[in-house]
XYZ file of C-alpha atoms in Angstrom:
691
model
C -17.789 42.991 -7.684
C -21.153 41.591 -9.020
C -21.891 39.165 -11.787
C -24.882 37.316 -12.872
C -24.799 34.103 -10.969
C -24.470 31.132 -13.141
C -24.012 27.253 -12.541
C -20.553 26.328 -12.300
C -19.041 24.638 -15.535
C -19.128 21.040 -15.230
C -15.274 19.562 -14.440
C -13.959 17.987 -17.486
C -13.757 14.303 -17.140
C -10.926 12.431 -18.153
C -10.884 8.691 -19.317
C -9.446 6.562 -16.422
C -6.203 4.727 -17.383
C -5.669 1.199 -15.981
C -4.696 0.830 -12.542
C -1.006 -0.700 -11.846
C -2.378 -4.255 -10.890
C -1.481 -7.551 -11.794
C -5.065 -8.985 -11.038
C -5.701 -11.986 -9.253
C -3.482 -15.297 -9.645
C -4.602 -17.655 -12.477
C -3.208 -20.982 -13.296
C -2.173 -19.672 -16.766
C 0.547 -17.614 -15.030
C 2.348 -20.917 -14.021
C 2.508 -21.957 -17.676
C 3.820 -18.347 -18.792
C 6.373 -18.216 -16.204
C 7.814 -21.725 -16.718
C 10.551 -20.672 -19.082
C 11.773 -18.357 -16.608
C 11.638 -21.177 -13.985
C 13.782 -23.432 -16.059
C 16.332 -20.561 -16.488
C 16.613 -20.451 -12.679
C 17.691 -23.947 -12.466
C 21.358 -22.353 -12.903
C 23.273 -23.384 -9.862
C 24.632 -19.734 -9.364
C 20.823 -18.831 -8.971
C 20.185 -21.892 -6.644
C 23.028 -20.915 -4.212
C 21.146 -17.726 -3.082
C 18.573 -20.048 -1.499
C 20.447 -22.638 0.721
C 17.570 -24.737 1.207
C 16.635 -25.262 -2.219
C 20.420 -25.668 -3.211
C 20.655 -28.738 -1.086
C 17.524 -30.008 -3.062
C 19.171 -29.105 -6.232
C 22.310 -31.092 -5.285
C 20.347 -34.038 -3.984
C 18.569 -33.939 -7.596
C 21.834 -33.951 -9.158
C 23.207 -36.729 -7.147
C 19.959 -39.124 -7.463
C 20.085 -38.290 -11.300
C 23.653 -39.587 -11.662
C 23.051 -42.753 -9.654
C 20.105 -43.202 -11.808
C 21.990 -43.253 -14.735
C 24.483 -45.621 -13.366
C 21.896 -47.856 -12.150
C 18.335 -47.307 -13.608
C 15.267 -48.566 -11.964
C 11.501 -47.256 -11.897
C 11.869 -46.090 -8.038
C 15.292 -43.964 -8.765
C 13.798 -42.543 -12.015
C 10.681 -41.490 -10.479
C 12.700 -39.900 -7.153
C 15.054 -38.237 -9.619
C 12.113 -36.679 -11.831
C 10.243 -35.704 -8.377
C 13.266 -33.910 -6.749
C 13.679 -31.978 -10.072
C 10.179 -30.989 -10.076
C 10.425 -29.697 -6.557
C 13.269 -27.485 -7.577
C 11.416 -26.458 -10.605
C 8.098 -25.598 -8.793
C 10.218 -23.463 -6.263
C 11.579 -21.643 -9.122
C 8.025 -21.324 -10.548
C 6.902 -19.852 -7.305
C 9.607 -16.871 -7.599
C 9.043 -16.802 -11.510
C 5.266 -16.023 -11.009
C 5.736 -13.320 -8.505
C 8.499 -11.703 -10.881
C 6.362 -12.070 -13.907
C 3.460 -10.090 -12.319
C 6.008 -7.280 -11.452
C 7.030 -7.171 -15.270
C 3.427 -7.033 -16.246
C 3.178 -3.785 -14.448
C 6.499 -2.640 -15.641
C 4.921 -3.230 -19.299
C 1.720 -1.464 -18.375
C 3.649 1.660 -16.938
C 6.036 1.575 -20.132
C 2.742 1.904 -22.243
C 2.084 5.381 -20.172
C 5.132 6.796 -21.494
C 5.063 9.282 -24.170
C 7.941 10.743 -25.979
C 7.197 14.356 -26.226
C 8.360 17.754 -28.041
C 9.469 20.232 -25.448
C 9.361 23.969 -25.816
C 12.387 24.830 -24.101
C 12.805 28.450 -22.983
C 15.981 30.202 -23.588
C 17.524 32.901 -21.212
C 16.187 35.640 -23.555
C 12.730 34.434 -23.335
C 12.730 32.759 -26.887
C 11.271 29.248 -27.357
C 12.679 26.212 -29.215
C 11.444 22.719 -29.833
C 13.601 19.990 -28.480
C 13.054 16.296 -28.046
C 12.151 15.362 -24.216
C 14.862 12.871 -24.139
C 17.304 16.070 -24.866
C 16.171 18.082 -21.819
C 18.662 18.492 -18.819
C 18.219 19.390 -15.232
C 17.408 23.154 -14.863
C 15.958 23.710 -18.139
C 12.538 25.504 -18.243
C 9.860 24.213 -20.666
C 6.291 25.697 -21.453
C 3.439 23.417 -21.383
C -0.023 24.687 -22.649
C -3.553 22.842 -22.786
C -3.582 19.783 -24.651
C 0.314 19.157 -24.419
C 2.160 16.388 -22.596
C 4.497 17.354 -19.756
C 7.750 16.136 -21.311
C 9.938 15.534 -18.140
C 9.434 15.494 -14.140
C 9.955 18.923 -12.685
C 8.364 22.038 -10.537
C 6.043 24.509 -11.849
C 7.628 27.901 -11.563
C 4.928 29.938 -13.189
C 1.270 29.831 -13.666
C -1.701 27.392 -12.700
C -3.021 24.438 -14.600
C -5.402 21.292 -14.364
C -3.261 18.355 -15.270
C -4.624 14.831 -16.225
C -2.622 12.203 -14.375
C -4.549 9.268 -14.989
C -1.791 7.665 -16.975
C -0.117 7.466 -13.577
C -2.630 7.291 -11.116
C -5.435 5.680 -13.041
C -7.874 8.476 -11.447
C -9.847 10.212 -13.943
C -10.257 13.412 -11.906
C -7.807 16.386 -13.041
C -5.486 17.789 -10.411
C -4.271 21.449 -9.874
C -0.748 22.015 -10.299
C 0.741 25.699 -9.500
C 3.774 27.359 -8.839
C 4.829 27.682 -5.236
C 3.462 25.817 -2.231
C 3.460 21.973 -2.051
C 1.496 21.133 -5.343
C 4.364 22.208 -7.708
C 5.352 19.023 -8.720
C 4.442 17.436 -12.113
C 5.198 14.045 -13.833
C 6.614 13.072 -17.147
C 3.853 11.765 -19.299
C 0.913 13.780 -17.918
C -1.240 16.005 -19.923
C -2.050 19.645 -19.325
C -5.848 20.171 -19.753
C -5.966 24.042 -19.124
C -4.095 26.977 -18.998
C -0.139 27.488 -19.438
C 2.311 26.706 -17.122
C 6.378 26.874 -17.015
C 8.167 23.942 -15.458
C 11.769 23.635 -14.284
C 12.895 20.211 -15.311
C 14.314 18.305 -12.135
C 15.300 14.787 -13.506
C 17.803 13.476 -16.156
C 16.330 11.531 -19.291
C 15.951 7.720 -18.125
C 15.579 8.897 -14.458
C 12.103 10.274 -14.746
C 9.468 9.226 -11.950
C 8.103 6.624 -14.361
C 11.553 5.141 -15.443
C 11.947 4.733 -11.467
C 8.704 3.232 -11.340
C 9.525 0.702 -13.942
C 12.884 -0.255 -12.358
C 10.959 -0.619 -8.872
C 8.326 -2.778 -9.788
C 10.523 -5.265 -11.909
C 11.944 -6.163 -8.590
C 15.196 -7.391 -10.364
C 17.291 -5.779 -7.559
C 15.047 -6.786 -4.766
C 17.394 -7.188 -1.565
C 16.340 -9.461 1.422
C 14.825 -7.977 4.480
C 16.442 -8.183 8.028
C 13.554 -10.707 8.986
C 13.732 -12.416 5.741
C 17.407 -12.756 6.292
C 16.719 -14.253 9.757
C 14.260 -16.667 8.380
C 17.038 -17.683 5.909
C 19.490 -18.495 8.896
C 17.011 -20.367 10.770
C 16.209 -22.547 7.569
C 19.753 -22.863 6.866
C 20.416 -23.916 10.473
C 17.691 -26.654 10.281
C 18.903 -27.862 6.831
C 22.190 -28.347 8.386
C 21.223 -30.181 11.247
C 18.898 -32.533 9.157
C 21.909 -33.262 6.776
C 24.080 -34.546 9.723
C 21.199 -36.399 10.934
C 20.781 -38.375 7.803
C 24.300 -38.772 7.173
C 24.361 -40.384 10.873
C 21.393 -43.007 9.848
C 23.739 -44.898 7.332
C 26.118 -46.112 9.891
C 23.298 -46.758 12.412
C 21.789 -48.785 9.711
C 25.070 -50.475 8.888
C 25.335 -51.501 12.735
C 21.739 -52.824 12.484
C 22.862 -55.285 9.846
C 21.625 -53.274 6.589
C 22.707 -50.356 4.476
C 20.203 -47.946 3.178
C 20.747 -46.398 -0.611
C 21.703 -42.944 -1.233
C 18.410 -42.580 -3.180
C 16.408 -43.207 -0.100
C 18.480 -41.053 2.122
C 18.370 -38.170 -0.243
C 14.472 -38.337 -0.641
C 14.327 -38.286 3.344
C 16.694 -35.397 3.571
C 14.432 -33.510 0.970
C 11.369 -34.355 2.724
C 12.628 -33.137 6.156
C 14.279 -29.814 5.729
C 11.836 -27.040 5.313
C 11.518 -26.961 1.438
C 7.950 -25.412 1.381
C 8.849 -22.317 3.217
C 12.349 -22.209 1.452
C 10.695 -22.493 -2.011
C 8.129 -19.687 -1.346
C 10.274 -17.216 0.682
C 11.437 -15.019 -2.141
C 7.809 -15.306 -3.739
C 6.313 -13.899 -0.418
C 8.499 -10.817 -0.391
C 8.025 -9.974 -4.288
C 4.244 -10.225 -3.611
C 4.329 -7.817 -0.530
C 5.528 -5.248 -3.028
C 3.141 -6.282 -5.631
C 0.284 -5.621 -3.374
C 1.524 -2.339 -2.571
C 1.611 -1.613 -6.416
C -1.969 -2.850 -6.715
C -3.063 -0.192 -4.344
C -0.808 2.559 -6.496
C 1.947 2.663 -3.841
C 5.603 2.341 -4.951
C 8.056 1.021 -2.335
C 11.905 1.818 -3.059
C 12.818 -1.295 -1.282
C 11.480 -4.433 0.009
C 12.936 -3.253 3.367
C 10.356 -0.580 3.504
C 7.270 -3.064 2.980
C 8.657 -5.058 5.972
C 9.247 -2.251 8.060
C 5.783 -1.211 7.699
C 4.739 -4.693 9.056
C 6.750 -3.676 12.153
C 5.652 0.002 12.816
C 4.948 0.690 16.264
C 3.994 4.279 15.813
C 2.044 6.241 13.121
C 2.516 9.948 12.589
C -0.640 11.309 10.771
C -1.121 14.665 9.505
C -4.652 16.047 10.746
C -5.561 18.199 7.350
C -6.610 15.773 4.595
C -5.707 12.820 6.755
C -7.750 12.520 9.769
C -10.164 15.442 8.673
C -11.528 16.380 5.177
C -9.175 19.367 5.549
C -11.963 21.809 3.918
C -13.784 23.288 6.778
C -17.605 22.419 6.319
C -20.590 24.069 7.976
C -21.672 21.932 10.995
C -24.208 24.061 12.991
C -26.342 27.319 12.313
C -26.546 29.626 15.315
C -29.324 32.269 15.194
C -29.072 35.416 17.403
C -32.152 37.614 18.726
C -35.524 36.294 17.610
C -34.187 34.831 14.398
C -35.204 31.032 13.947
C -32.887 28.385 12.676
C -35.284 28.282 9.655
C -34.852 32.080 8.895
C -30.988 31.842 9.189
C -30.849 28.751 7.275
C -32.640 30.374 4.025
C -30.342 33.615 4.156
C -27.339 31.652 4.855
C -28.021 29.542 1.762
C -28.623 32.567 -0.612
C -25.465 34.106 0.743
C -23.572 30.891 -0.399
C -24.862 30.297 -3.686
C -22.034 32.216 -5.316
C -19.572 30.999 -3.247
C -17.848 28.023 -4.962
C -15.361 27.409 -2.272
C -15.843 23.991 -0.394
C -16.983 26.100 2.491
C -19.560 27.779 0.551
C -20.873 24.510 -1.108
C -20.912 22.848 2.358
C -23.288 25.606 3.673
C -25.656 24.941 0.778
C -25.540 21.443 1.319
C -26.120 21.679 5.224
C -29.187 23.751 4.502
C -30.545 21.328 1.839
C -30.054 18.092 4.118
C -31.167 19.821 7.325
C -33.954 22.259 6.302
C -35.254 20.837 3.126
C -34.098 23.786 1.143
C -33.124 23.610 -2.695
C -29.756 22.292 -3.198
C -29.156 24.193 -6.413
C -30.065 28.010 -7.497
C -33.614 28.410 -8.766
C -34.321 30.497 -11.852
C -34.953 33.681 -9.992
C -31.739 33.067 -8.213
C -29.420 32.291 -10.972
C -30.859 35.933 -12.468
C -29.662 37.726 -9.289
C -26.284 39.542 -9.084
C -23.802 37.407 -7.362
C -21.350 38.976 -4.956
C -18.081 36.904 -5.154
C -15.653 36.573 -2.293
C -12.535 38.764 -2.351
C -9.515 39.115 -0.095
C -10.292 42.857 0.381
C -13.998 42.344 1.326
C -13.786 39.154 3.088
C -17.270 38.482 2.060
C -19.633 37.038 -0.403
C -23.318 37.290 -0.880
C -26.202 37.981 -3.480
C -28.385 41.055 -4.141
C -31.955 39.820 -4.838
C -35.299 41.454 -4.819
C -34.236 44.497 -3.406
C -32.578 42.532 -0.528
C -28.605 42.501 0.132
C -27.372 39.543 1.754
C -23.678 38.957 2.975
C -21.640 36.402 4.984
C -17.969 36.563 5.850
C -15.577 37.350 8.584
C -17.168 39.067 11.913
C -15.163 42.296 11.422
C -15.940 42.455 7.686
C -19.868 42.162 8.382
C -19.669 44.634 11.084
C -18.019 47.059 9.104
C -20.466 46.308 6.047
C -23.602 46.850 8.514
C -22.326 50.482 10.015
C -24.607 49.805 12.760
C -25.022 48.187 16.145
C -24.297 44.299 16.059
C -25.824 42.433 18.922
C -23.440 41.593 21.859
C -24.646 37.943 21.347
C -22.736 37.670 17.861
C -19.444 38.576 19.697
C -19.950 36.012 22.160
C -20.852 33.220 19.782
C -17.841 34.277 17.330
C -15.273 34.140 20.175
C -16.665 30.593 21.496
C -16.411 29.296 18.036
C -12.759 30.597 17.656
C -11.743 29.422 20.727
C -12.920 25.912 19.959
C -10.752 25.987 16.934
C -13.604 26.510 14.140
C -14.613 29.292 11.756
C -17.298 31.542 12.458
C -19.049 33.370 9.626
C -21.539 36.132 10.447
C -24.622 36.361 8.202
C -26.422 39.868 7.640
C -28.967 41.301 5.537
C -30.255 44.664 4.507
C -33.415 45.092 3.266
C -35.560 48.322 2.916
C -32.723 50.482 4.489
C -32.595 48.263 7.505
C -29.705 46.307 8.086
C -29.750 43.218 10.754
C -27.576 40.339 11.731
C -29.160 37.002 11.726
C -26.657 34.754 13.267
C -23.398 32.708 12.616
C -22.544 29.551 10.629
C -19.997 27.294 12.578
C -17.343 25.926 10.200
C -15.368 22.985 11.310
C -12.679 20.404 10.182
C -14.764 17.350 10.073
C -13.357 13.959 11.134
C -13.570 11.609 8.163
C -16.053 8.732 8.939
C -14.863 5.496 10.195
C -11.349 7.052 11.365
C -12.041 6.050 15.115
C -12.568 2.650 14.359
C -9.471 2.218 12.130
C -7.561 3.912 14.852
C -9.046 1.285 17.093
C -7.664 -1.540 14.727
C -4.408 -0.118 15.082
C -4.463 0.012 18.743
C -5.428 -3.518 18.974
C -2.464 -4.375 16.714
C -0.126 -2.584 19.320
C 0.204 0.247 17.130
C 0.508 3.956 18.509
C -1.280 6.865 16.592
C -0.017 10.391 16.885
C -1.856 13.332 14.886
C 0.600 15.841 13.924
C -1.225 19.463 13.170
C -0.233 23.361 12.896
C -3.413 23.979 14.929
C -3.277 25.538 18.256
C -3.423 22.898 21.286
C -6.900 23.343 22.219
C -8.273 22.574 18.641
C -5.839 19.785 18.165
C -6.729 18.388 21.526
C -10.716 18.434 20.290
C -9.902 16.667 17.087
C -7.924 14.229 18.629
C -10.554 13.095 21.087
C -13.101 12.931 18.213
C -10.822 11.027 15.964
C -9.692 8.579 18.646
C -5.890 8.870 18.106
C -3.400 8.226 21.202
C -1.458 11.371 21.080
C -1.219 14.798 19.189
C 1.364 17.092 18.487
C 0.330 20.606 18.221
C 1.515 23.747 16.491
C 4.155 21.413 14.702
C 7.040 22.681 13.032
C 9.438 20.505 10.663
C 12.212 20.524 13.455
C 9.183 18.969 16.184
C 8.251 16.306 13.856
C 11.927 15.370 13.637
C 12.417 15.429 17.218
C 9.104 13.360 17.891
C 10.213 10.474 15.394
C 13.668 10.504 17.082
C 12.388 10.051 20.478
C 10.113 7.301 19.343
C 12.977 5.724 17.532
C 15.230 5.885 20.688
C 12.767 3.731 22.418
C 13.319 1.218 20.097
C 10.064 1.500 18.173
C 9.485 1.984 14.342
C 7.889 5.052 12.735
C 5.745 5.655 9.943
C 4.557 8.965 8.472
C 3.256 10.610 5.407
C 3.949 14.209 3.751
C 4.106 16.125 0.729
C 5.932 19.230 1.342
C 9.504 20.371 1.232
C 9.061 21.029 5.008
C 7.992 17.153 5.465
C 11.404 15.890 3.927
C 13.393 15.823 6.926
C 10.941 13.850 8.969
C 10.343 11.641 5.839
C 13.799 10.616 5.710
C 14.209 10.398 9.246
C 11.030 8.018 9.571
C 11.524 4.109 9.129
C 8.528 4.202 6.642
C 8.172 7.717 4.859
C 5.165 7.740 2.551
C 5.435 10.734 -0.038
C 2.460 11.832 -1.904
C 2.837 12.011 -5.621
C 1.411 15.230 -5.580
C 3.948 16.651 -3.369
C 7.515 18.381 -4.092
C 10.350 16.589 -5.588
C 12.185 16.777 -2.240
C 9.489 15.022 -0.371
C 9.194 12.359 -3.145
C 13.344 11.669 -2.626
C 13.077 11.773 1.269
C 10.390 9.019 1.432
C 10.860 5.501 0.683
C 7.611 4.741 -0.575
C 5.431 7.184 -2.965
C 1.645 7.222 -3.150
C 0.503 7.755 -6.650
C -3.239 8.229 -5.473
C -1.721 11.205 -2.929
C -4.119 9.743 -0.269
C -2.688 10.366 3.114
C -4.891 7.590 4.940
C -3.651 4.862 2.667
C -0.539 4.825 5.346
C -3.052 2.668 7.317
C -3.260 0.240 4.523
C 0.451 0.043 3.909
C 0.726 -0.850 7.393
C -1.762 -3.639 7.122
C 0.115 -4.837 3.854
C 3.356 -4.942 5.602
C 1.610 -7.146 8.434
C 0.082 -9.318 6.140
C 3.482 -10.026 4.389
C 4.995 -10.852 7.841
C 2.042 -12.892 8.645
C 1.881 -14.963 5.505
C 5.779 -15.833 6.045
C 5.008 -16.892 9.619
C 1.917 -18.790 8.635
C 3.696 -20.805 6.004
C 6.863 -21.357 7.867
C 4.701 -22.938 10.532
C 2.853 -24.847 8.142
C 6.195 -26.243 6.620
C 7.723 -27.404 9.782
C 4.456 -29.021 10.902
C 4.537 -30.940 7.391
C 7.775 -32.714 8.330
C 5.885 -34.541 11.230
C 3.581 -36.366 8.753
C 6.594 -37.148 6.561
C 8.481 -39.144 9.524
C 5.574 -41.606 9.667
C 5.749 -42.122 5.994
C 9.331 -42.557 5.412
C 11.149 -43.420 8.568
C 9.172 -46.601 8.982
C 9.604 -47.530 5.263
C 13.448 -46.959 5.634
C 13.851 -49.284 8.567
C 10.737 -51.789 8.542
C 13.161 -54.357 6.490
C 15.758 -54.358 9.486
C 13.301 -53.743 12.253
C 9.856 -55.027 11.346
C 8.327 -53.976 14.472
C 8.565 -50.291 13.145
C 5.562 -51.207 10.893
C 3.198 -49.971 13.897
C 4.353 -46.583 13.120
C 2.824 -47.021 9.626
C -0.183 -45.469 10.637
C -1.406 -44.593 7.143
C -1.075 -47.934 5.769
C 1.088 -47.211 2.942
C 1.573 -50.128 0.553
C 5.269 -50.473 0.341
C 8.396 -48.860 1.592
C 9.123 -47.666 -2.104
C 5.707 -46.179 -2.416
C 5.789 -44.511 0.786
C 9.156 -43.002 -0.143
C 7.818 -41.784 -3.279
C 4.372 -40.579 -1.976
C 6.249 -38.310 0.339
C 8.579 -36.707 -2.135
C 5.571 -36.206 -4.523
C 3.717 -34.683 -2.079
C 6.600 -32.533 -1.103
C 6.957 -31.176 -4.830
C 3.015 -30.635 -5.316
C 2.387 -28.645 -2.090
C 4.530 -25.998 -3.407
C 2.420 -25.571 -6.270
C -0.756 -25.775 -4.104
C 0.417 -23.023 -1.864
C 1.730 -20.290 -4.653
C -1.593 -18.800 -4.840
C -1.408 -18.459 -1.178
C 2.171 -16.962 -0.957
C 1.099 -14.459 -3.754
C -2.325 -13.229 -2.085
C -1.410 -13.395 1.365
C -2.769 -14.634 4.575
C -6.008 -12.645 5.432
C -5.129 -10.133 7.817
C -6.911 -9.374 10.789
C -5.983 -6.813 13.673
C -5.025 -8.883 16.883
C -2.236 -9.154 19.380
C 0.914 -11.313 18.998
C -0.302 -14.061 21.313
C -3.640 -14.125 19.302
C -1.935 -14.278 16.229
C 0.382 -17.063 17.395
C -2.596 -19.218 18.654
C -4.427 -18.829 15.186
C -1.196 -19.810 13.039
C -0.675 -22.772 15.373
C -4.241 -23.779 15.286
C -4.944 -23.168 11.410
C -1.225 -23.561 9.819
C 0.197 -25.948 12.649
C -2.541 -28.462 12.575
C -3.352 -27.887 8.951
C 0.360 -28.411 8.283
C 0.200 -31.835 10.142
C -3.273 -33.099 8.629
C -2.714 -32.192 5.033
C 0.377 -34.385 4.642
C -1.314 -37.399 6.107
C -4.198 -37.147 3.601
C -2.188 -36.155 0.695
C 0.469 -38.691 0.928
C -2.313 -41.661 1.478
C -4.127 -40.686 -1.695
C -0.788 -40.265 -3.661
C 0.043 -43.963 -2.378
C -3.224 -45.235 -3.844
C -1.979 -44.045 -7.168
C 1.659 -44.958 -7.155
C 1.399 -48.416 -5.799
C 0.226 -49.419 -9.043
C 3.329 -48.082 -11.027
C 5.675 -50.998 -11.715
C 8.529 -51.223 -9.855
C 7.091 -48.973 -7.261
C 4.073 -50.878 -5.543
């Protein structure tokens, strides 16, 4: 079939929707979240956090004592204890507020559409989108909104998914295969499709996303539970230690006030990390949403941080997926320049990624035009068909073709140099695709050479895999290619291992073997055949363009459908764990400076020699105690941005990470209170009744 060669039509651009992101932390968020923080003062809410519940009880106790015997010191301590509880609630409220902002942006993307429901006899009826039921078939044409989540069962169309993903480029959705899933609220740009509805009203993908990002039902992760147990244990120990101080003080000839003992307890228990723990977990899910990834639970985010093995699909993840021209091999006396000129002409009418790559390769390496010229635009283009397995152009009395070796051999109807067969066999054995280029001019047909098409590894993949290796993560490439091709790609990409000729059951078996060894496994997938492995993996990232089965099986969904994002997901999970560890180190180190502030102040009247421990030279015992309480409250607010943003992640071993935490957050946790308490004391010493 021949047609006039024309420039391909420009792809229709769609305005980009706003990404799902809460943006950077701003002080304004503290004010807008204050009402929520006040509501969280309810004791039933505080019971969920043992550390802050002790602070809440201490605040109530000191408040009651202050009302009975009011004085400036007791009033100040009571106020700052309540501020401590309030600031802890504020950290959680800010994190949840960011999630609600994302949910609101998602609600704005929802569009109630009128559906054209198909009856069994083929007739159509208009019904509200919320009246659709699972199994209903609806017709959607260009310019119409898809009324519900479903699978395309008839037709092919371009769809604008910018309202969901924020990407302006339209995507192809077609019946059959792994790209049949469509999402409610997206818009069909061209053609006509029939969609079978797969979800009930109110349970669409957008509805589930809204519920997820609001985080109202966020469950604690195993590591978070373990840390809560540790903090609770430390709190109990310090409660017992503080209770033991009163009889010791009485034996020494003086009793301590309950206000002072309460202040000591609040300053010694790990209030900083206790206050920020929930915010860190919520912020981890928030950072995923900022990258257009939705986790179905906080457990999935944390599991990503503990992943030991990554299973990555080769096509589209490690490689571009579309085979590209990587070499021109002339035969006989033909030069590379001659072969390039003819190969370019044969590909001008070929709009497949392979054909475009040949034109690009010739333009970049041989200085040929990257677009069809005037004379070439008027030529007769020969489009590729499944019957001919060739494409080409008829121009100026010349017939130029490129295609499969067997098809070109049949077209030439003459002898083909044996060198061509050798090159074709060699490229095929190495996992590449050979395309033979031939020309017929003046009744003479000759084969000029072979174009090698290869699945090209994406740039930077080897470096990223090296980073993962430094983190102790093993990477496995999964592909349906033959072992020879898989081995070559694996070596070029730098993965640790590969699984060739992989079937669904092979992926499942590999994941189970890894898990039996005590390792956590993450993988990506988009097809129904990936669903079993996604369900088996500890972190299963389904592509939004994939089938409903894949999205149901995974515990994360990538709205951008970018398989390489699995690496970012692991980094975000590790960042959350690192942030929690860093702030725990900082919180515990904080206590050391508070000892030097409060303990000498408590007992200096009984044992004057303890004044030697007052190395900060704080003005009075009351100013020292109050300064420590004030610092204990303010440091929570100061660390909220760090808890939400997360500690910067760098690939390193566990030993190196521990050393960094001890150096930066351990020493920082010791030094900061010394400076902070001393500066606060300079102010409070002038308050009547304190200094």
